[in-house]
Coordinates of C-alpha atoms and ligand atoms in Angstrom, one line a residue:
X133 CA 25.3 51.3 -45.7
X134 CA 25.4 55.6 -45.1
X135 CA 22.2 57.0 -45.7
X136 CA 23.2 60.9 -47.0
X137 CA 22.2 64.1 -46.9
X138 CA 23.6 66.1 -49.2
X139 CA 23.2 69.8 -48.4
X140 CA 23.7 72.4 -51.9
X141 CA 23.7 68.6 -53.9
X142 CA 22.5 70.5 -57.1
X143 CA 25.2 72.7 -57.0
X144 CA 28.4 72.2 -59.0
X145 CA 30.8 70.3 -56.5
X146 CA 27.6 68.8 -55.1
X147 CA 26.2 67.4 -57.9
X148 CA 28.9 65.6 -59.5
X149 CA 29.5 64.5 -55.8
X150 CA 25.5 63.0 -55.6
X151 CA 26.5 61.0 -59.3
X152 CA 30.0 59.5 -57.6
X153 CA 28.3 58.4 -54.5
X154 CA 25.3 57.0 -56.1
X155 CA 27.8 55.0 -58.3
X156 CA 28.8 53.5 -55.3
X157 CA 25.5 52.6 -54.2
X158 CA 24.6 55.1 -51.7
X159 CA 21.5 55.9 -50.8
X160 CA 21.6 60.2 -51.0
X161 CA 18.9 62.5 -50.4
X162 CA 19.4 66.3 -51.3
X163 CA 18.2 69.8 -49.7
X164 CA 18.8 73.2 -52.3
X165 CA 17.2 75.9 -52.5
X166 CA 18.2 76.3 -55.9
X167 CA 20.3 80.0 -55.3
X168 CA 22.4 79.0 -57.7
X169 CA 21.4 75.9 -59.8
X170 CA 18.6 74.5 -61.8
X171 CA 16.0 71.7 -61.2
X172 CA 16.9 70.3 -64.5
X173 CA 20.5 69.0 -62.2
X174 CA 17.8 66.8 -61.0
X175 CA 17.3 64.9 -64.3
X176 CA 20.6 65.4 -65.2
X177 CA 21.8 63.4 -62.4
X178 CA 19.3 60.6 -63.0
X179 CA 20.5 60.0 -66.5
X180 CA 24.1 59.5 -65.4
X181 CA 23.1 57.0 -62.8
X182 CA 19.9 55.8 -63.3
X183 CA 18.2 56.8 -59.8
X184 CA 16.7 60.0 -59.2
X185 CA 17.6 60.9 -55.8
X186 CA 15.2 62.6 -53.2
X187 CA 15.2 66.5 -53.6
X188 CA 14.2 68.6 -50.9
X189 CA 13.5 72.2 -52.0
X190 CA 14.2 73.7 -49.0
X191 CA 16.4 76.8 -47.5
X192 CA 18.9 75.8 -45.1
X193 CA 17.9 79.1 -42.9
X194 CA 14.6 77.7 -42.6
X195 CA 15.1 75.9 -39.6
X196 CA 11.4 74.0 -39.2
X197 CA 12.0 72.5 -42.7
X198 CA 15.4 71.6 -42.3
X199 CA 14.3 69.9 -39.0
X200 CA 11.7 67.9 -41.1
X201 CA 14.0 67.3 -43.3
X202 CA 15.9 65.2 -40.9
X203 CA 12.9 64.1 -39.2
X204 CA 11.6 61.4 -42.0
X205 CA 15.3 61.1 -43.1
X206 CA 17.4 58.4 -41.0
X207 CA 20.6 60.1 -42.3
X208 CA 24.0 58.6 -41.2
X209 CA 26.0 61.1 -43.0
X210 CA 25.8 64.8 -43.8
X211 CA 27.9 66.2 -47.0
X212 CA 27.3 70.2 -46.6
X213 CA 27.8 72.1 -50.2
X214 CA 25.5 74.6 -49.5
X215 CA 26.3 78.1 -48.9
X216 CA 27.1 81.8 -51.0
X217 CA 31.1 81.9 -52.3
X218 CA 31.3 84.7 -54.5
X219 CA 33.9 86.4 -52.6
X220 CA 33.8 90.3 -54.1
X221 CA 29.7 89.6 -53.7
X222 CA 30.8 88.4 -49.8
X223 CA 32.9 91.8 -49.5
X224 CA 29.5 94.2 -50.5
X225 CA 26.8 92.0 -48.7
X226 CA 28.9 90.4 -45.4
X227 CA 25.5 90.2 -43.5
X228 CA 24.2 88.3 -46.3
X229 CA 27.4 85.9 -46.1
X230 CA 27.3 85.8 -42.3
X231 CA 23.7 85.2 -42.2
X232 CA 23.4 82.0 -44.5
X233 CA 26.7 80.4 -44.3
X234 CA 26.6 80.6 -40.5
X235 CA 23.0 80.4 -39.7
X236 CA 22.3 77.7 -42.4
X237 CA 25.1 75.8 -40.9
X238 CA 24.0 75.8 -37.3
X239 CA 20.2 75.0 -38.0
X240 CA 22.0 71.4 -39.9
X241 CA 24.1 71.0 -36.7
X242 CA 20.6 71.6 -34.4
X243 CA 18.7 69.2 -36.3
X244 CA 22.0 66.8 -36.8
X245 CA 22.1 66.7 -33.0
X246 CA 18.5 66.2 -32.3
X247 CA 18.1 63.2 -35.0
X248 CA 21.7 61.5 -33.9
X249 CA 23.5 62.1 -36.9
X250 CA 27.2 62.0 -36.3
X251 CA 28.9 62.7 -39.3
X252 CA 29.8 65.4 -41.1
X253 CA 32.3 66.7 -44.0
X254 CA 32.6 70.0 -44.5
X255 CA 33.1 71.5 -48.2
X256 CA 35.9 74.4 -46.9
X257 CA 38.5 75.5 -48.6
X258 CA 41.8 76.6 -49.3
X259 CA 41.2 80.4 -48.3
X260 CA 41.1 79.4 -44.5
X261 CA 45.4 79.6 -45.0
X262 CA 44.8 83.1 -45.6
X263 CA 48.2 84.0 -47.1
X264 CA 50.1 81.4 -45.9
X265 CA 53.5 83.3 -46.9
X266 CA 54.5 80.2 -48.8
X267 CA 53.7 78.5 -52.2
X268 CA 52.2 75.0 -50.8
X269 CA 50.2 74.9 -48.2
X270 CA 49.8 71.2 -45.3
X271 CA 46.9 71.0 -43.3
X272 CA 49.1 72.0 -40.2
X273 CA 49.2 75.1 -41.4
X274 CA 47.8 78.3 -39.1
X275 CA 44.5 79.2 -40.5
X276 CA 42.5 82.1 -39.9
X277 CA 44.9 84.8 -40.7
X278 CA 45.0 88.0 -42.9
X279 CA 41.4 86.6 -44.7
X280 CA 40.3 89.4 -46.7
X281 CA 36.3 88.8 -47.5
X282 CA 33.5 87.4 -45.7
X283 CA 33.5 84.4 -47.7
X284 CA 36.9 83.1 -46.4
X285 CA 36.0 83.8 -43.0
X286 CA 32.8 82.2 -43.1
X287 CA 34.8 79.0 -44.2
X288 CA 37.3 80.0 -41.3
X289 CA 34.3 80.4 -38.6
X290 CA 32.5 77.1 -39.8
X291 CA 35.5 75.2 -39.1
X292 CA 36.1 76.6 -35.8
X293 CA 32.3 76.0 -35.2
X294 CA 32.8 72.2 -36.0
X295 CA 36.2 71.7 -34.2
X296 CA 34.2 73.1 -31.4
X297 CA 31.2 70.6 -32.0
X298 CA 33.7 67.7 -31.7
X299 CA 35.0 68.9 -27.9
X300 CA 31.6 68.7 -26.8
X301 CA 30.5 65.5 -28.1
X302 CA 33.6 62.9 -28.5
X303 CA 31.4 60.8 -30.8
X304 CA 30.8 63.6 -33.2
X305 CA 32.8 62.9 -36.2
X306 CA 34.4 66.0 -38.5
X307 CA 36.0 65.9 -41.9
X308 CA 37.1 69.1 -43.2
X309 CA 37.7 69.3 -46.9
X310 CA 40.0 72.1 -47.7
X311 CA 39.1 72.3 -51.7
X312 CA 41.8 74.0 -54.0
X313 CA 40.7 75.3 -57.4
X314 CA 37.6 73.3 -58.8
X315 CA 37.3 73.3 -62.5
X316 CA 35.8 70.4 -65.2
X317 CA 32.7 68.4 -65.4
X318 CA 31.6 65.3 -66.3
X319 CA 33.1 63.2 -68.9
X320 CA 29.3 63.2 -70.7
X321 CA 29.6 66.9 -70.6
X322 CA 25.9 66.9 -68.9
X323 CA 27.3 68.3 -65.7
X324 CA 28.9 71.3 -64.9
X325 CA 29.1 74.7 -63.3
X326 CA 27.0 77.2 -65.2
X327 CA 26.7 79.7 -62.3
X328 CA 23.4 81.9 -62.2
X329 CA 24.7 85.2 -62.7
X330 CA 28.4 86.6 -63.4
X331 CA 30.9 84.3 -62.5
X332 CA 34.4 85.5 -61.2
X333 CA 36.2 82.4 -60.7
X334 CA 38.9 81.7 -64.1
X335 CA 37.1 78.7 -65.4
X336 CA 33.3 80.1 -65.6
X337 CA 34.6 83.0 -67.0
X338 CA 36.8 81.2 -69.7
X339 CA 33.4 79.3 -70.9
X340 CA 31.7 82.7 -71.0
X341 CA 34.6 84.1 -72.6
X342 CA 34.1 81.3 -75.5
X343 CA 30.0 81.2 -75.9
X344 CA 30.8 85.2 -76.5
X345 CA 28.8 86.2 -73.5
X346 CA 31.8 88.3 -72.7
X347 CA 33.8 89.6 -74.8
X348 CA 37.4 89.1 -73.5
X349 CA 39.2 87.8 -70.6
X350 CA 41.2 89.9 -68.1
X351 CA 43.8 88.3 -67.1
X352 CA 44.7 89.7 -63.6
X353 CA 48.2 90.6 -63.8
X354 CA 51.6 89.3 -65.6
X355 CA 54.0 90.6 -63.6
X356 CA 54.0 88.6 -60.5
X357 CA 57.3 86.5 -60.0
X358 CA 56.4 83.2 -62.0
X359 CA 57.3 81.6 -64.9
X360 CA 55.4 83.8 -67.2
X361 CA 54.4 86.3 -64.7
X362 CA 50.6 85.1 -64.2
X363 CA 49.0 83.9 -61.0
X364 CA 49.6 79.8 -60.3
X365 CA 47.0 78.1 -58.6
X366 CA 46.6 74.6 -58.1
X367 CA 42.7 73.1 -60.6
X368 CA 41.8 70.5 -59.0
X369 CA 39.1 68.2 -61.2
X370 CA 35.8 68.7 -59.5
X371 CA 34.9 64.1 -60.4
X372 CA 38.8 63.6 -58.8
X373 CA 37.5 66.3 -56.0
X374 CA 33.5 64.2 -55.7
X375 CA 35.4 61.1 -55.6
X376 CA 37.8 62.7 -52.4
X377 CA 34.3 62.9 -50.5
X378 CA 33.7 59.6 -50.8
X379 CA 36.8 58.4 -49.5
X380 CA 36.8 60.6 -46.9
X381 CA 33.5 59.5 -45.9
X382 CA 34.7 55.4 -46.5
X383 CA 37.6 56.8 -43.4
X384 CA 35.3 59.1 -41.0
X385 CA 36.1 58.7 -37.2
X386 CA 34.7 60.5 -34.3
X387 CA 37.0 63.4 -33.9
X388 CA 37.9 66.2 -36.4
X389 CA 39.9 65.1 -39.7
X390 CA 41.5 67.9 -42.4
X391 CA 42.5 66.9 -45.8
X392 CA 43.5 69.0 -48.6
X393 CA 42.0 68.3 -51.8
X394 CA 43.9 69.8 -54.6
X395 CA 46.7 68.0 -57.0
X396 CA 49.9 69.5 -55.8
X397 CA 51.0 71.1 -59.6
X398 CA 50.4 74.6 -60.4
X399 CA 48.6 75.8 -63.7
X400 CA 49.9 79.6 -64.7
X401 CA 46.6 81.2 -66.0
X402 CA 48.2 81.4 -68.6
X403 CA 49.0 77.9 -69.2
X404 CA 45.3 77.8 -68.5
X405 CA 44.5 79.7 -71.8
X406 CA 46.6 77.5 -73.5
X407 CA 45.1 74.2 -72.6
X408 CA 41.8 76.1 -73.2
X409 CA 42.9 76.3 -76.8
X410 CA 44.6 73.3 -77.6
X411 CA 41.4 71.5 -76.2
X412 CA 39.0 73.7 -78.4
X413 CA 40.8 74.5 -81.2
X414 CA 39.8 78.3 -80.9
X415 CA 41.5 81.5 -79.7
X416 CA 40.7 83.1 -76.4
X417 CA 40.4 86.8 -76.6
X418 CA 42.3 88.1 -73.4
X419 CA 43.7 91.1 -72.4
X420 CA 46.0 91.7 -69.5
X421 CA 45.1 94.4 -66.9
X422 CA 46.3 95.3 -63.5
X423 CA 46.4 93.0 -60.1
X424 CA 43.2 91.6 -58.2
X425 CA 43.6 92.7 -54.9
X426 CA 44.1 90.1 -52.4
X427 CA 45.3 87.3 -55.3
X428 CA 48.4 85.5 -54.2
X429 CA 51.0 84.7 -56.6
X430 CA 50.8 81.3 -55.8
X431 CA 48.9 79.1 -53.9
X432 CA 49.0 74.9 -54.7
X433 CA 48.2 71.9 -52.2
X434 CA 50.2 69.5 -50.7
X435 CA 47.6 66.6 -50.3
X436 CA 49.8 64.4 -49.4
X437 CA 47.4 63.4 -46.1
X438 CA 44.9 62.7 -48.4
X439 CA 46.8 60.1 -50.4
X440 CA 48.5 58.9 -47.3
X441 CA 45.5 58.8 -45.0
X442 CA 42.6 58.3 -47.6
X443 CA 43.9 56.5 -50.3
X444 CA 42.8 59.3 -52.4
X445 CA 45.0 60.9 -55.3
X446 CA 43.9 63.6 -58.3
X447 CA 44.1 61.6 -61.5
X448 CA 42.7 64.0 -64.0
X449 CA 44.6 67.0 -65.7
X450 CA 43.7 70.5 -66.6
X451 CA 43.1 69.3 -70.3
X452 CA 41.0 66.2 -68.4
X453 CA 39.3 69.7 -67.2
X454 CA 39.6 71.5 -70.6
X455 CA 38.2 68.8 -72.9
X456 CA 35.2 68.5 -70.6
X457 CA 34.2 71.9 -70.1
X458 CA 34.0 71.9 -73.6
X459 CA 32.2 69.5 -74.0
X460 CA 29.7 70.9 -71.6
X461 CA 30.0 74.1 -73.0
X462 CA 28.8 72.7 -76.4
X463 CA 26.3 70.9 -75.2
Ligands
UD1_599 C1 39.1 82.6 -55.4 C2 39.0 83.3 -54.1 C3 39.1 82.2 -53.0 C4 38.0 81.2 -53.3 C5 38.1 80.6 -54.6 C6 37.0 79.6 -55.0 C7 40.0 85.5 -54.4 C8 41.1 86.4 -54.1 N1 40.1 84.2 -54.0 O1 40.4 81.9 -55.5 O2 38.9 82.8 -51.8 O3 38.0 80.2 -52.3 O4 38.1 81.6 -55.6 O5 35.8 80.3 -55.2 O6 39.0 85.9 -55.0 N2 41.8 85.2 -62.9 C9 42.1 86.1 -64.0 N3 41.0 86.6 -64.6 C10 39.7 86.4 -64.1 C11 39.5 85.6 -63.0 C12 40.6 85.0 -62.5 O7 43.2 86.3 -64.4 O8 38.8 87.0 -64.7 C13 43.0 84.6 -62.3 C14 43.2 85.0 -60.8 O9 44.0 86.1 -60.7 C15 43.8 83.7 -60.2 C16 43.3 82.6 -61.1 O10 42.8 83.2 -62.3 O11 45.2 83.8 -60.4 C17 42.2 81.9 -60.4 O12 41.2 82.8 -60.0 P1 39.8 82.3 -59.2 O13 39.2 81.3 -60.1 O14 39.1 83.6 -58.9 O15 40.3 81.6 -57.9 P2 41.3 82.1 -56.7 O16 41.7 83.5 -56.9 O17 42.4 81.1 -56.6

């Protein structure tokens, strides 16, 4: 049975990734240094599955702890969350973004080597297409191209890094996870993303937007060419997206693997107000102001490798997504 590390396992995708594969009776250990998450996760996980996984407070740039880490930790698998993605914070502090997404990531390949772990998947994401110049993106799509913030080329270069890892060791096994949008919690409305800070993705914003932390959203732009002239991206359940990694995992071979994980329908945003509504039964004060530079009118996943190669399908909606955000959100 896989013995996992979970790298950034308090985190939002990590978390409800550490409840699905404990559910299936792994055996996962976590490292966090808590940058943007609680302790509390730790308990929170434990009462959705019973076991209260090993936590490891430790930074992933501290390469002596990471190494001990590894040392006591007969890991088969690594799962690696962890890493900064605020993408305007990426454009104003790229060192920051180079540093710890890069760094962090070779110091769990050094120790990875030196212990004999093999495995890898690789939380990346759908910014590697850069703008792909069409609405759905495959995985053999070019990647790399016309990224505009540190954040997406981080992704871009850890890829690269990994491909690269694979050529040099032909037992090495790769799975990159190209994520689309991740939005929802858990059904028990325990777990979920409550970012430290100001978020800037739609959905933390929405549920900031409705506890009155902020006062209205923006919606960035209704003029683009779509049905009702609002961005479309592709929300992607984040327990459909935990339960992707543990297929993926269930199918790794040495060798690099890409899957996208998103559910091939596009949400206007919006449609995304109204499903916010009609789950809550409130308005959502919004306001529509100019363009976000570098936003794409459209961008959704064809994941048909995934449910080809994986077995693996999305099976919740956006009001899956709504509903359960609000019942996080409420407590
Ligand atoms: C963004 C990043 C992407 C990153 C992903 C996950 C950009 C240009 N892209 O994707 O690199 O991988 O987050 O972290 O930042 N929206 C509003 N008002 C808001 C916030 C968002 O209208 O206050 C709209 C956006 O214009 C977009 C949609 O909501 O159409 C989703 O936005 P967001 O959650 O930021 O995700 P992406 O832009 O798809």
């Amino acid at each position: 049975m896989a013995k996992v590390l979970a790298t950034g396992g308090m985190g939002y995708i990590g978390s409800h990734t550490v409840v699905e594969l404990i559910k299936k009776g792994y055996e996962v250990e976590i490292l966090d240094n808590l940058y943007n998450s609680k302790e509390t996760v730790l308990d929170k996980i434990e009462s959705l599955t019973g076991v209260r996984p090993k936590f490891h407070y430790v930074d992933m740039l501290d390469a002596e702890k990471v190494d001990e880490v590894f040392k006591n930790g007969n890991f088969t698998n690594v799962i690696h969350f962890a890493g900064l993605k605020a993408v305007g914070e990426s454009v104003e502090k790229p060192l920051e973004y180079y540093k710890t997404n890069i760094d962090g990531t070779l110091n769990i390949l050094n120790s990875m080597k030196k212990y004999g772990v093999k495995n890898i998947i690789f939380s990346s994401s759908a910014t590697v297409y850069g703008d792909p110049h069409q609405d759905t993106c495959d995985e053999s799509l070019p990647t790399g191209r016309e990224l505009t913030n540190p954040y997406g080329k981080t992704k871009f270069m850890i890829e690269e890094i990994l491909k690269d890892v694979c050529v040099a060791d032909k037992d090495f096994s790769v799975t990159l996870l190209r994520y689309f949008n991740p939005v929802g919690n858990h059904e028990s409305g325990l777990l979920g993303e409550d970012p430290n800070g100001i978020p800037n993705n739609l959905m933390p914003i929405i549920m900031r937007v409705a506890k009155g932390d902020i006062e209205e959203l923006s919606v960035f732009g209704d003029d683009y060419k779509t049905r009702d002239g609002s961005c479309i991206r592709d929300y992607i359940h984040v327990v459909d997206l935990a339960n992707g990694h543990i297929l993926a995992m269930e199918h790794e071979k040495p060798g690099v693997s890409i899957y996208n994980l998103g559910t091939g329908t596009g949400t206007t945003v919006f449609e995304m107000i109204n499903a916010f509504e009609k789950a809550s039964g409130e308005k959502l004060p919004y306001k529509v102001v100019g363009r976000r530079a570098g936003d794409l009118p459209i961008l959704t996943a064809n994941a048909e490798k995934a449910e080809r190669e994986l077995g693996w399908k999305a099976e919740k909606t956006v009001e899956d997504a709504m509903r359960d955000t609000i019942k996080f959100l409420r407590g």
